[in-house]
Amino acid sequence: QQQVKQSPQSLIVQKGGIPIINCAYENTAFDYFPWYQQFPGKGPALLIAIRPDVSEKKEGRFTISFNKSAKQFSLHIMDSQPGDSATYFCAASIGGGGADGLTFGKGTHLIIQP
Amino acid sequence: NAGVTQTPKFRVLKTGQSMTLLCAQDMNHEYMYWYRQDPGMGLRLIHYSVGEGTTAKGEVPDGYNVSRLKKQNFLLGLESAAPSQTSVYFCASSTWGEQYFGPGTRLTVT
């Protein structure tokens, strides 16, 4: 049973557009929700993370929106650039991002066309 | 400060062979993790450790063993490799929140 469902699998957006990637979770014990960015041949790197006591968090061009009642969260990339082309993973964990490891979504392959 | 390093970067094994993947971190992190990444599957947690001398099973632990004899190192062992273990393996470490990932080991089992 997949605990974190991510959509879409792939996404193509024109430069300057706003790609939106969505995730839904089932386990209400999750209390830490990060997004990771991965370039080909590299390990994932943390992009931005949110905890369920806030509904939105912005860091630069990246925004997480969080809907606790719907058990959903999403990533928005403002003014997207070709350099944002990568695979994005949402994830969730219990214990506020502590010891227990992350449960990942299956990933979204994002292409930003020039 | 090298962060998280993994050796080897690539390896090809025959079915039934054994090998050990080494992960090292120089950030004095308490927590370390092993994930596998397969196409269309995201990353799945194999085993993790909350401190030197401790290990715990993750989502997909079967066929793997781990050891954390030193705080900075986390070893992943395959005792008898199977084609289903063909994957990219990532090690990560953290204290709280952000996990720092290594560059990965691409393993092929024929």
GROMACS .gro file of C-alpha atoms in nm:
model
  224
    1GLN     CA    1   0.000   0.000   0.000
    2GLN     CA    2   0.156   0.322  -0.116
    3GLN     CA    3   0.149   0.575   0.164
    4VAL     CA    4   0.245   0.881  -0.041
    5LYS     CA    5   0.089   0.920  -0.386
    6GLN     CA    6   0.247   1.171  -0.623
    7SER     CA    7   0.116   1.313  -0.949
    8PRO     CA    8   0.177   1.371  -1.231
    9GLN     CA    9   0.449   1.124  -1.329
   10SER     CA   10   0.584   1.368  -1.584
   11LEU     CA   11   0.525   1.734  -1.664
   12ILE     CA   12   0.635   1.966  -1.942
   13VAL     CA   13   0.605   2.343  -1.887
   14GLN     CA   14   0.721   2.641  -2.084
   15LYS     CA   15   0.983   2.870  -1.931
   16GLY     CA   16   0.819   3.117  -1.696
   17GLY     CA   17   0.522   2.890  -1.629
   18ILE     CA   18   0.422   2.751  -1.290
   19PRO     CA   19   0.453   2.373  -1.266
   20ILE     CA   20   0.247   2.222  -0.986
   21ILE     CA   21   0.319   1.878  -0.840
   22ASN     CA   22   0.072   1.717  -0.603
   23CYS     CA   23   0.105   1.461  -0.328
   24ALA     CA   24  -0.150   1.287  -0.108
   25TYR     CA   25  -0.078   1.086   0.203
   26GLU     CA   26  -0.274   0.835   0.405
   27ASN     CA   27  -0.099   0.809   0.740
   28THR     CA   28  -0.221   1.087   0.971
   29ALA     CA   29   0.085   1.033   1.191
   30PHE     CA   30   0.306   1.194   0.927
   31ASP     CA   31   0.423   1.533   1.054
   32TYR     CA   32   0.712   1.635   0.828
   33PHE     CA   33   0.674   1.683   0.453
   34PRO     CA   34   0.987   1.760   0.247
   35TRP     CA   35   1.038   1.795  -0.126
   36TYR     CA   36   1.358   1.668  -0.283
   37GLN     CA   37   1.509   1.757  -0.619
   38GLN     CA   38   1.722   1.511  -0.811
   39PHE     CA   39   1.934   1.570  -1.121
   40PRO     CA   40   2.047   1.278  -1.340
   41GLY     CA   41   2.333   1.084  -1.186
   42LYS     CA   42   2.308   1.266  -0.854
   43GLY     CA   43   2.158   1.198  -0.515
   44PRO     CA   44   1.839   1.380  -0.410
   45ALA     CA   45   1.880   1.716  -0.238
   46LEU     CA   46   1.634   1.887  -0.005
   47LEU     CA   47   1.446   2.171  -0.173
   48ILE     CA   48   1.192   2.281   0.086
   49ALA     CA   49   0.998   2.123   0.373
   50ILE     CA   50   0.684   2.196   0.573
   51ARG     CA   51   0.530   2.086   0.899
   52PRO     CA   52   0.150   2.054   0.941
   53ASP     CA   53   0.111   2.359   1.166
   54VAL     CA   54   0.137   2.591   0.864
   55SER     CA   55  -0.058   2.595   0.536
   56GLU     CA   56   0.208   2.748   0.312
   57LYS     CA   57   0.582   2.795   0.301
   58LYS     CA   58   0.789   2.988   0.047
   59GLU     CA   59   1.159   2.970  -0.022
   60GLY     CA   60   1.265   3.175  -0.321
   61ARG     CA   61   1.070   3.054  -0.625
   62PHE     CA   62   0.948   2.738  -0.450
   63THR     CA   63   0.624   2.719  -0.251
   64ILE     CA   64   0.466   2.432  -0.061
   65SER     CA   65   0.090   2.443  -0.003
   66PHE     CA   66  -0.040   2.211   0.268
   67ASN     CA   67  -0.400   2.101   0.330
   68LYS     CA   68  -0.412   1.897   0.649
   69SER     CA   69  -0.784   1.812   0.630
   70ALA     CA   70  -0.748   1.679   0.274
   71LYS     CA   71  -0.414   1.511   0.354
   72GLN     CA   72  -0.258   1.675   0.050
   73PHE     CA   73   0.039   1.897  -0.021
   74SER     CA   74   0.180   2.044  -0.338
   75LEU     CA   75   0.490   2.210  -0.480
   76HIS     CA   76   0.467   2.521  -0.697
   77ILE     CA   77   0.766   2.656  -0.888
   78MET     CA   78   0.731   3.023  -0.980
   79ASP     CA   79   0.895   3.167  -1.293
   80SER     CA   80   1.027   2.823  -1.387
   81GLN     CA   81   1.362   2.801  -1.567
   82PRO     CA   82   1.522   2.530  -1.784
   83GLY     CA   83   1.764   2.470  -1.495
   84ASP     CA   84   1.467   2.351  -1.285
   85SER     CA   85   1.435   2.048  -1.514
   86ALA     CA   86   1.482   1.754  -1.278
   87THR     CA   87   1.294   1.480  -1.096
   88TYR     CA   88   1.103   1.595  -0.790
   89PHE     CA   89   1.003   1.373  -0.502
   90CYS     CA   90   0.764   1.448  -0.221
   91ALA     CA   91   0.816   1.261   0.103
   92ALA     CA   92   0.675   1.227   0.451
   93SER     CA   93   0.794   1.108   0.789
   94ILE     CA   94   0.680   1.057   1.145
   95GLY     CA   95   0.847   1.222   1.438
   96GLY     CA   96   0.904   1.563   1.286
   97GLY     CA   97   1.179   1.458   1.050
   98GLY     CA   98   1.379   1.264   1.304
   99ALA     CA   99   1.519   0.917   1.298
  100ASP     CA  100   1.269   0.695   1.122
  101GLY     CA  101   1.344   0.763   0.757
  102LEU     CA  102   1.135   0.908   0.478
  103THR     CA  103   0.847   0.759   0.277
  104PHE     CA  104   0.880   0.890  -0.078
  105GLY     CA  105   0.635   0.941  -0.359
  106LYS     CA  106   0.726   0.786  -0.694
  107GLY     CA  107   0.858   1.110  -0.840
  108THR     CA  108   0.770   1.363  -1.111
  109HIS     CA  109   0.996   1.413  -1.410
  110LEU     CA  110   0.976   1.786  -1.486
  111ILE     CA  111   1.095   1.943  -1.810
  112ILE     CA  112   1.103   2.321  -1.851
  113GLN     CA  113   1.118   2.411  -2.218
  114PRO     CA  114   1.309   2.727  -2.318
  115ASN     CA  115   3.395   1.854   0.418
  116ALA     CA  116   3.302   1.573   0.178
  117GLY     CA  117   2.947   1.521   0.311
  118VAL     CA  118   2.821   1.170   0.234
  119THR     CA  119   3.040   0.945   0.021
  120GLN     CA  120   2.962   0.600  -0.118
  121THR     CA  121   3.187   0.328  -0.254
  122PRO     CA  122   3.187   0.179  -0.505
  123LYS     CA  123   3.011   0.396  -0.765
  124PHE     CA  124   2.934   0.105  -0.997
  125ARG     CA  125   2.936  -0.272  -0.957
  126VAL     CA  126   2.827  -0.574  -1.156
  127LEU     CA  127   2.762  -0.897  -0.968
  128LYS     CA  128   2.663  -1.244  -1.074
  129THR     CA  129   2.362  -1.405  -0.907
  130GLY     CA  130   2.465  -1.556  -0.574
  131GLN     CA  131   2.771  -1.339  -0.520
  132SER     CA  132   2.805  -1.120  -0.214
  133MET     CA  133   2.924  -0.765  -0.169
  134THR     CA  134   2.931  -0.476   0.076
  135LEU     CA  135   2.847  -0.115  -0.001
  136LEU     CA  136   3.019   0.143   0.216
  137CYS     CA  137   2.873   0.477   0.321
  138ALA     CA  138   3.073   0.736   0.509
  139GLN     CA  139   2.972   1.077   0.644
  140ASP     CA  140   3.185   1.349   0.798
  141MET     CA  141   2.905   1.564   0.942
  142ASN     CA  142   2.884   1.385   1.280
  143HIS     CA  143   2.523   1.288   1.208
  144GLU     CA  144   2.350   1.040   1.438
  145TYR     CA  145   2.108   0.896   1.184
  146MET     CA  146   2.201   0.708   0.869
  147TYR     CA  147   1.988   0.539   0.603
  148TRP     CA  148   2.007   0.310   0.303
  149TYR     CA  149   1.752   0.353   0.021
  150ARG     CA  150   1.713   0.187  -0.314
  151GLN     CA  151   1.582   0.368  -0.621
  152ASP     CA  152   1.412   0.184  -0.904
  153PRO     CA  153   1.254   0.339  -1.216
  154GLY     CA  154   0.903   0.461  -1.143
  155MET     CA  155   0.924   0.351  -0.779
  156GLY     CA  156   1.079   0.648  -0.602
  157LEU     CA  157   1.316   0.576  -0.316
  158ARG     CA  158   1.241   0.300  -0.069
  159LEU     CA  159   1.400   0.265   0.273
  160ILE     CA  160   1.597  -0.058   0.322
  161HIS     CA  161   1.751  -0.021   0.668
  162TYR     CA  162   1.842   0.266   0.894
  163SER     CA  163   2.041   0.343   1.208
  164VAL     CA  164   1.971   0.589   1.487
  165GLY     CA  165   2.319   0.564   1.634
  166GLU     CA  166   2.642   0.371   1.652
  167GLY     CA  167   2.575   0.002   1.712
  168THR     CA  168   2.202   0.022   1.630
  169THR     CA  169   2.013  -0.076   1.316
  170ALA     CA  170   1.647  -0.113   1.220
  171LYS     CA  171   1.449  -0.247   0.925
  172GLY     CA  172   1.284  -0.019   0.675
  173GLU     CA  173   1.024  -0.088   0.408
  174VAL     CA  174   1.222  -0.337   0.196
  175PRO     CA  175   1.484  -0.508   0.417
  176ASP     CA  176   1.474  -0.864   0.279
  177GLY     CA  177   1.801  -0.983   0.127
  178TYR     CA  178   2.009  -0.710   0.291
  179ASN     CA  179   2.203  -0.674   0.613
  180VAL     CA  180   2.361  -0.366   0.765
  181SER     CA  181   2.612  -0.271   1.031
  182ARG     CA  182   2.705   0.055   1.203
  183LEU     CA  183   3.021  -0.018   1.400
  184LYS     CA  184   3.142   0.342   1.378
  185LYS     CA  185   2.927   0.655   1.390
  186GLN     CA  186   3.056   0.780   1.057
  187ASN     CA  187   3.012   0.456   0.860
  188PHE     CA  188   2.707   0.254   0.757
  189LEU     CA  189   2.759  -0.068   0.561
  190LEU     CA  190   2.501  -0.243   0.343
  191GLY     CA  191   2.561  -0.610   0.266
  192LEU     CA  192   2.413  -0.842   0.009
  193GLU     CA  193   2.488  -1.201   0.110
  194SER     CA  194   2.355  -1.370  -0.205
  195ALA     CA  195   2.274  -1.121  -0.479
  196ALA     CA  196   1.961  -1.167  -0.692
  197PRO     CA  197   1.862  -0.993  -1.018
  198SER     CA  198   1.578  -0.823  -0.825
  199GLN     CA  199   1.846  -0.633  -0.634
  200THR     CA  200   1.959  -0.452  -0.948
  201SER     CA  201   1.907  -0.091  -0.848
  202VAL     CA  202   2.069   0.238  -0.755
  203TYR     CA  203   2.149   0.249  -0.385
  204PHE     CA  204   2.162   0.575  -0.193
  205CYS     CA  205   2.295   0.636   0.152
  206ALA     CA  206   2.181   0.936   0.355
  207SER     CA  207   2.255   1.088   0.693
  208SER     CA  208   2.080   1.342   0.914
  209THR     CA  209   2.049   1.486   1.260
  210TRP     CA  210   1.697   1.625   1.244
  211GLY     CA  211   1.496   1.712   0.935
  212GLU     CA  212   1.709   1.737   0.624
  213GLN     CA  213   1.864   1.416   0.500
  214TYR     CA  214   2.187   1.452   0.305
  215PHE     CA  215   2.225   1.197   0.029
  216GLY     CA  216   2.535   1.045  -0.122
  217PRO     CA  217   2.595   1.019  -0.499
  218GLY     CA  218   2.465   0.662  -0.522
  219THR     CA  219   2.595   0.317  -0.619
  220ARG     CA  220   2.464   0.161  -0.938
  221LEU     CA  221   2.446  -0.217  -0.889
  222THR     CA  222   2.365  -0.465  -1.162
  223VAL     CA  223   2.307  -0.831  -1.080
  224THR     CA  224   2.319  -1.065  -1.380
   0.00000   0.00000   0.00000
